[in-house]
C-alpha cells in the first residue's frame, strides 16, 4: 500500500498540529512534515534531528504528552496514532504525577526454539524449526515481519521481499505450537536460557504492554546489524542521517527525508548499502549531490548550516574544502552486528577484520544454548541469511527438547540457496573492502566529532580520557559517559572502542567493548510492575473473621502479609483512646482477639518429642498429653529465633504454634534439621495454620463467657488448669480450647475449623459481654507483663538470657540447637544488652521506639556511648502511665538507675525497672 | 443448635462471584475433605502402595478420592479417605499398620478454585512459571508451585480444566488476581 | 533466573527455592567438645570458590525437600548431586 492510500492520522508536536499516516512512526511523520529538529542535546544544548529509523537512533528522544505522559521515548519507535501529542526534549523528560491508567501485565512462555528477529534469517529458521515439529516462538520488535526487507525493498527468491516475508510468516503461524510476537523486543538474556521480552500491544489493546518471560530450549539470534556513523566535525547536525535510515524512510514509510543529499560512505553491507540507499532516494525524487567514498580517498570534513544541514564540506584534512549544497547527508560507516543478547548470555565477542566489527565468538557456557545467524554474525547477504536460517534449524541441528518428532520437514523457500557451509563464508563485498575502516576524519579540533550523540561525547572527550591515563574502555565509558545513555550505545559503542584504540595506538579487537547489559531497549517501570500494583502488589492474607473486622471499622496493620485488626475505634475515638479502652476491657472484664494468624505446625511421629527437644531450648518430651508448654527456639548461633506454644495431643503428636511472621520460616527450619541432619528421626511436620481459626478470649470475665458457650466443659481452674487444653463444643462447633495467656489475665484460645471461624466470632460477641481488641492492645498487655515479641524486642543478637528468660534454657539436655553458643564467653558477658523496663519520669511522655538510651544528662561530644535502645513503648491503662521495654547494657544491674533517651533536642530522663511491670507474681492468670 | 450442622460454615471464597464466559469459567469448589498423607514409600503396606501415586508430579483417582503426589513422602487426598485396615507384619520389631502412615486433616487449610475453558492455560501462564502445555502438564499431572505471589497446588483435571488449591488466607488475593487477569480473556 | 533441578519436581525457576549455602557442612557430633574457635568456624566460615561449588537448595514453593547440587560459580552450570 502506498503512503497516500494509508489512513490519515492527526497528531501534535511541540503544540503544532500535523498529519501523518497509519503505519508511520512519529519520526517518519515528522520528516514527512519537514520537521527535522526534534530535540536538544542534553549537555551541550545543540540541536538534534532524526539520525536513525528504529531503535538504533540516538538523537530523536522526545516526551509523549498524550494519551499519557511518558518521558524520553525514541520518536523513531513510537507508532503514530490519532491524537498523539509529543514534544521535544533537552535530555530529561517529565513523569506524570498521576497513576498510569493503562494496563500492563506479564506472562510466562516455554518453547523448544526461540528465534529473535523476523528478518530473512529468523523467519526461515522459525518456519523450518516449526516444520520439524518444534514448539517455536518468533519475536521481532517491528510491527511487521521481514526485518530490513521493507527498508531495502530487496527481493528474496525472486519475490518482492515484503511479500516473501508475509508468506513465510503466514506459513509459520499456520503450524501448531507456533507463536509470532511482533512489536516485541527481547530485552534481556539471563541464565539457563531465560529471556525477557516486552510486547507493545498498542494504545487500544486491553493490555498496553506485556512482559514475556520465556524459557527456551534453544535460542536462535537473528537480530541483524546496525549501520554506524563516522566521526567528523558537526556530525550531529540535523540532516545528518544514517544511509540505512534514509532508505528506510523512503521505502518503508514513503517519506522523503530531504531534497538534495550527499552521501559519505566507507563501503560495507550487502552490495554497497550506501550506494543502494542513494539509488533508492534518487528514485524517490531526492537529488543526489555527490557520493563521497572513503575507499577512493573522499572525506567529508564538516557540514554547514544553522540548526540543520545546508551544505557539506568535502576535501582533505588540512587542505581546502569544497562546499556542496545539500540538506541531507547520508552516512555509512559500516555495519555492527547486533550482538547484545549474545553478549548478555555470556558469549564472548571477537573482532572481525573483514567487516571491521565485533561478531559473536566463543559461545557461553553453563545452561545457555544459543546460536547467532545472519547479519548478527556478519552475514550481510539476503541469500546468505536465508541459508543460515535453514542450517540453524535443520535436523539434526534441532535440540532433543523438540516435543513432537515427526512432522514433515521440507526444505522451504529457496532451492538455489546454498547449504549450511557456504553461507558462513558469504560475508558480502564488505569483506574485501572493510580492511581499512574509517572511524574518524582527521582534524585539528575534535570538539564536534561526536561518537555518542545521545550523551554529547566527542572524540575530544575521549582524548581527554586517554590523556588522563585511562586505558580500559570500561573506564573511559565511566569517565566520559559514552555509551551510558538509554540507547545502550547501539551507534556509539564500536565507534567509541575504535577511536580509543586509535588514540592509544592499540588494536581495537584487543581493546574490546564495554559490557552489554539488559535491557536492550528502554523498558518503563509501569511495564515491569505489571499487575503487581495496588491491591495485587503483595498478597493480602486475611482470616476467616476478616469481614467482621471490616464491619466493626477496624484499623488494620500489616503483619507479614496478614491484615490484622490493630484496634477497633468507636465513633469519636482516636487510636490512643481505643487502645486504652480495649486494654481496660481485658484487664477488668473480657476481650476477644482474632489470633488465627499464628503459625501452626502439626508435628507427628514416634520421634516427634525428640525432634522438639533438639529444636527448643527447653524440655518438651516431659510434657504430658493434655498439657501445653511455652517454648523458645534459637538459631545455632544461640540467638532467639522464634517462640510459641507446644501442645501435646498424643504421645507422638504435637501442635506447635509460631509467631505470625515466622510460620513459614519455622517450618522450613524444622524440615532443614529433620531432612539434612537427623533423617533418622521418625517425625513429620505439616503446616495447619489455615486449618484452624483461633479466637483468644482474655480477661477475668472470660471464664463465664466460655462456660455459657461451652456447657459441656468444666471451666473451673481445678478442672481446666493453666497450660492445658480440652476438646469440646463451643457454640455448637467442634473446638479445641487451650488455657494460654499472652496478657497475664485468665485467658483461653479457642480453635475451630477455619470454616467456622466467623460463626465462633459471632457467637462470642453475641454474649454482649466481650470487647474485641486488636494487636495494639495485645502488645500493650503483653509488654506490661514483660513478654517479648520476637522481631520487635529482639533483633537476632539476643539470647534467651538477654530477655531475662534463663529459666527457659534447659540445663539437663545434652544438646539443643544454640546450646553451644550459649557457652561462649561473649554470651556470658555481664554487660550484654538485656531486656528491662523503662519508666519515663514524666508519666505522660511516650518514648519513641528505636530511641537510644544513654547514661548522661547532657549530650557528650560524639561518639556518644550508647547503652541500648527502646524496643517497645506504650501508654498503659493498668499502670496509669507510659512505659517502655528496652535492651540496655548490663540491664539487670541498673534497676532503679536514671538513664536518658534523647528525643530531638531534649534528653528524657527514665528510670530503669524490671521488665515485668504488671502483676509480677502472676496472681491473675486463674481469674 | 441448628438442624444442619454445616449451616454456619463459610468457605474462604464465599464472596467470590467467579468468572463465567465462553473462554473461561472460574468458581470455588468449597468444603471438600482433604487429608495430608505422610509415609515412607519404602515401607508402605500394599493397600497404601496401591492407592498412592509414586511418580512425582502426578495424581491418581482411588475410588472417590483423588490422591496427589506432593513429595517423596507426602501426598494430599481430596475426598473421603477410607481407612486402610491395619495388617500385622511378621517382623514385630517394626511398627505396624497405620502408625507408618500419618494422616492429618487439612480440609480447611486450602480451598479449591476451578479454572476451566479454552482460556484457562493462557490465564494461568500469567502467574505460573511452569510449562502448562498439554504435552507437559496434561490431565493426571499436578504440581506445587507459585501462582502469582501465592503458593498453590495445581492439578490438571481434564484437558482445559485445572484445580488450584490455595491456602485459605491467600484465597481472596488469588481470586482477585484471577478476576483481574480474566479481563484480557 | 536459574533453572534448578529439584530431584522430585524437576527443573523449576530459582524463585521457587531458598538457598542453603555450602553443602556438606555437618552439624558437629559433639558441639560441647569444640573450642570457641572451632565452633565459630562451623557457624560462620564458608568457602567461596570460583568454579564448582557444592551447595544446598530447598524447594520451598514445591515439595519442601532439601537437596544438593554442584554449581559452577563462573557459568552457573548446575549438576545434580542428590539423586532420588
PDB file of N, CA, C and O in Angstrom, chain A residues 649 692 712-713 720 725-729 734-737 751:
ATOM      1  N   UNK A 649      -0.795 -33.504  71.953  1.00  0.00           N
ATOM      2  CA  UNK A 649      -2.113 -34.081  71.666  1.00  0.00           C
ATOM      3  C   UNK A 649      -2.119 -35.577  71.916  1.00  0.00           C
ATOM      4  O   UNK A 649      -3.173 -36.152  72.205  1.00  0.00           O
ATOM      5  N   UNK A 692      -7.084 -24.023  61.115  1.00  0.00           N
ATOM      6  CA  UNK A 692      -7.725 -23.569  62.336  1.00  0.00           C
ATOM      7  C   UNK A 692      -7.948 -22.067  62.321  1.00  0.00           C
ATOM      8  O   UNK A 692      -7.070 -21.314  61.919  1.00  0.00           O
ATOM      9  N   UNK A 712     -20.698 -28.124  78.000  1.00  0.00           N
ATOM     10  CA  UNK A 712     -20.179 -29.447  78.356  1.00  0.00           C
ATOM     11  C   UNK A 712     -18.802 -29.380  79.008  1.00  0.00           C
ATOM     12  O   UNK A 712     -18.281 -30.398  79.460  1.00  0.00           O
ATOM     13  N   UNK A 713     -18.226 -28.192  79.069  1.00  0.00           N
ATOM     14  CA  UNK A 713     -16.849 -28.072  79.547  1.00  0.00           C
ATOM     15  C   UNK A 713     -16.826 -27.605  81.010  1.00  0.00           C
ATOM     16  O   UNK A 713     -17.493 -26.634  81.370  1.00  0.00           O
ATOM     17  N   UNK A 720      -9.798 -27.383  84.740  1.00  0.00           N
ATOM     18  CA  UNK A 720      -9.190 -26.932  83.480  1.00  0.00           C
ATOM     19  C   UNK A 720      -8.059 -25.971  83.830  1.00  0.00           C
ATOM     20  O   UNK A 720      -8.201 -24.752  83.746  1.00  0.00           O
ATOM     21  N   UNK A 725      -5.216 -28.165  77.660  1.00  0.00           N
ATOM     22  CA  UNK A 725      -6.199 -27.984  76.591  1.00  0.00           C
ATOM     23  C   UNK A 725      -7.312 -29.018  76.732  1.00  0.00           C
ATOM     24  O   UNK A 725      -7.129 -30.074  77.344  1.00  0.00           O
ATOM     25  N   UNK A 726      -8.477 -28.709  76.161  1.00  0.00           N
ATOM     26  CA  UNK A 726      -9.631 -29.597  76.186  1.00  0.00           C
ATOM     27  C   UNK A 726     -10.331 -29.561  74.830  1.00  0.00           C
ATOM     28  O   UNK A 726     -10.447 -28.483  74.237  1.00  0.00           O
ATOM     29  N   UNK A 727     -10.799 -30.709  74.368  1.00  0.00           N
ATOM     30  CA  UNK A 727     -11.672 -30.734  73.189  1.00  0.00           C
ATOM     31  C   UNK A 727     -13.111 -30.681  73.645  1.00  0.00           C
ATOM     32  O   UNK A 727     -13.504 -31.414  74.550  1.00  0.00           O
ATOM     33  N   UNK A 728     -13.896 -29.820  73.044  1.00  0.00           N
ATOM     34  CA  UNK A 728     -15.298 -29.684  73.446  1.00  0.00           C
ATOM     35  C   UNK A 728     -16.047 -29.003  72.308  1.00  0.00           C
ATOM     36  O   UNK A 728     -15.478 -28.755  71.239  1.00  0.00           O
ATOM     37  N   UNK A 729     -17.305 -28.713  72.539  1.00  0.00           N
ATOM     38  CA  UNK A 729     -18.060 -27.899  71.590  1.00  0.00           C
ATOM     39  C   UNK A 729     -18.202 -26.503  72.146  1.00  0.00           C
ATOM     40  O   UNK A 729     -18.573 -26.324  73.310  1.00  0.00           O
ATOM     41  N   UNK A 734     -17.297 -27.888  66.961  1.00  0.00           N
ATOM     42  CA  UNK A 734     -16.176 -28.679  67.477  1.00  0.00           C
ATOM     43  C   UNK A 734     -14.992 -27.765  67.706  1.00  0.00           C
ATOM     44  O   UNK A 734     -14.588 -27.041  66.773  1.00  0.00           O
ATOM     45  N   UNK A 735     -14.433 -27.817  68.886  1.00  0.00           N
ATOM     46  CA  UNK A 735     -13.373 -26.864  69.199  1.00  0.00           C
ATOM     47  C   UNK A 735     -12.324 -27.496  70.099  1.00  0.00           C
ATOM     48  O   UNK A 735     -12.594 -28.458  70.821  1.00  0.00           O
ATOM     49  N   UNK A 736     -11.130 -26.926  70.005  1.00  0.00           N
ATOM     50  CA  UNK A 736     -10.080 -27.246  70.965  1.00  0.00           C
ATOM     51  C   UNK A 736      -9.779 -25.956  71.725  1.00  0.00           C
ATOM     52  O   UNK A 736      -9.450 -24.933  71.111  1.00  0.00           O
ATOM     53  N   UNK A 737      -9.943 -26.041  73.058  1.00  0.00           N
ATOM     54  CA  UNK A 737      -9.756 -24.849  73.887  1.00  0.00           C
ATOM     55  C   UNK A 737      -8.453 -25.000  74.658  1.00  0.00           C
ATOM     56  O   UNK A 737      -8.228 -26.019  75.317  1.00  0.00           O
ATOM     57  N   UNK A 751      -9.904 -22.865  69.311  1.00  0.00           N
ATOM     58  CA  UNK A 751      -9.580 -23.212  67.924  1.00  0.00           C
ATOM     59  C   UNK A 751     -10.713 -24.006  67.300  1.00  0.00           C
ATOM     60  O   UNK A 751     -11.149 -25.010  67.867  1.00  0.00           O
TER      61      UNK A 751
END
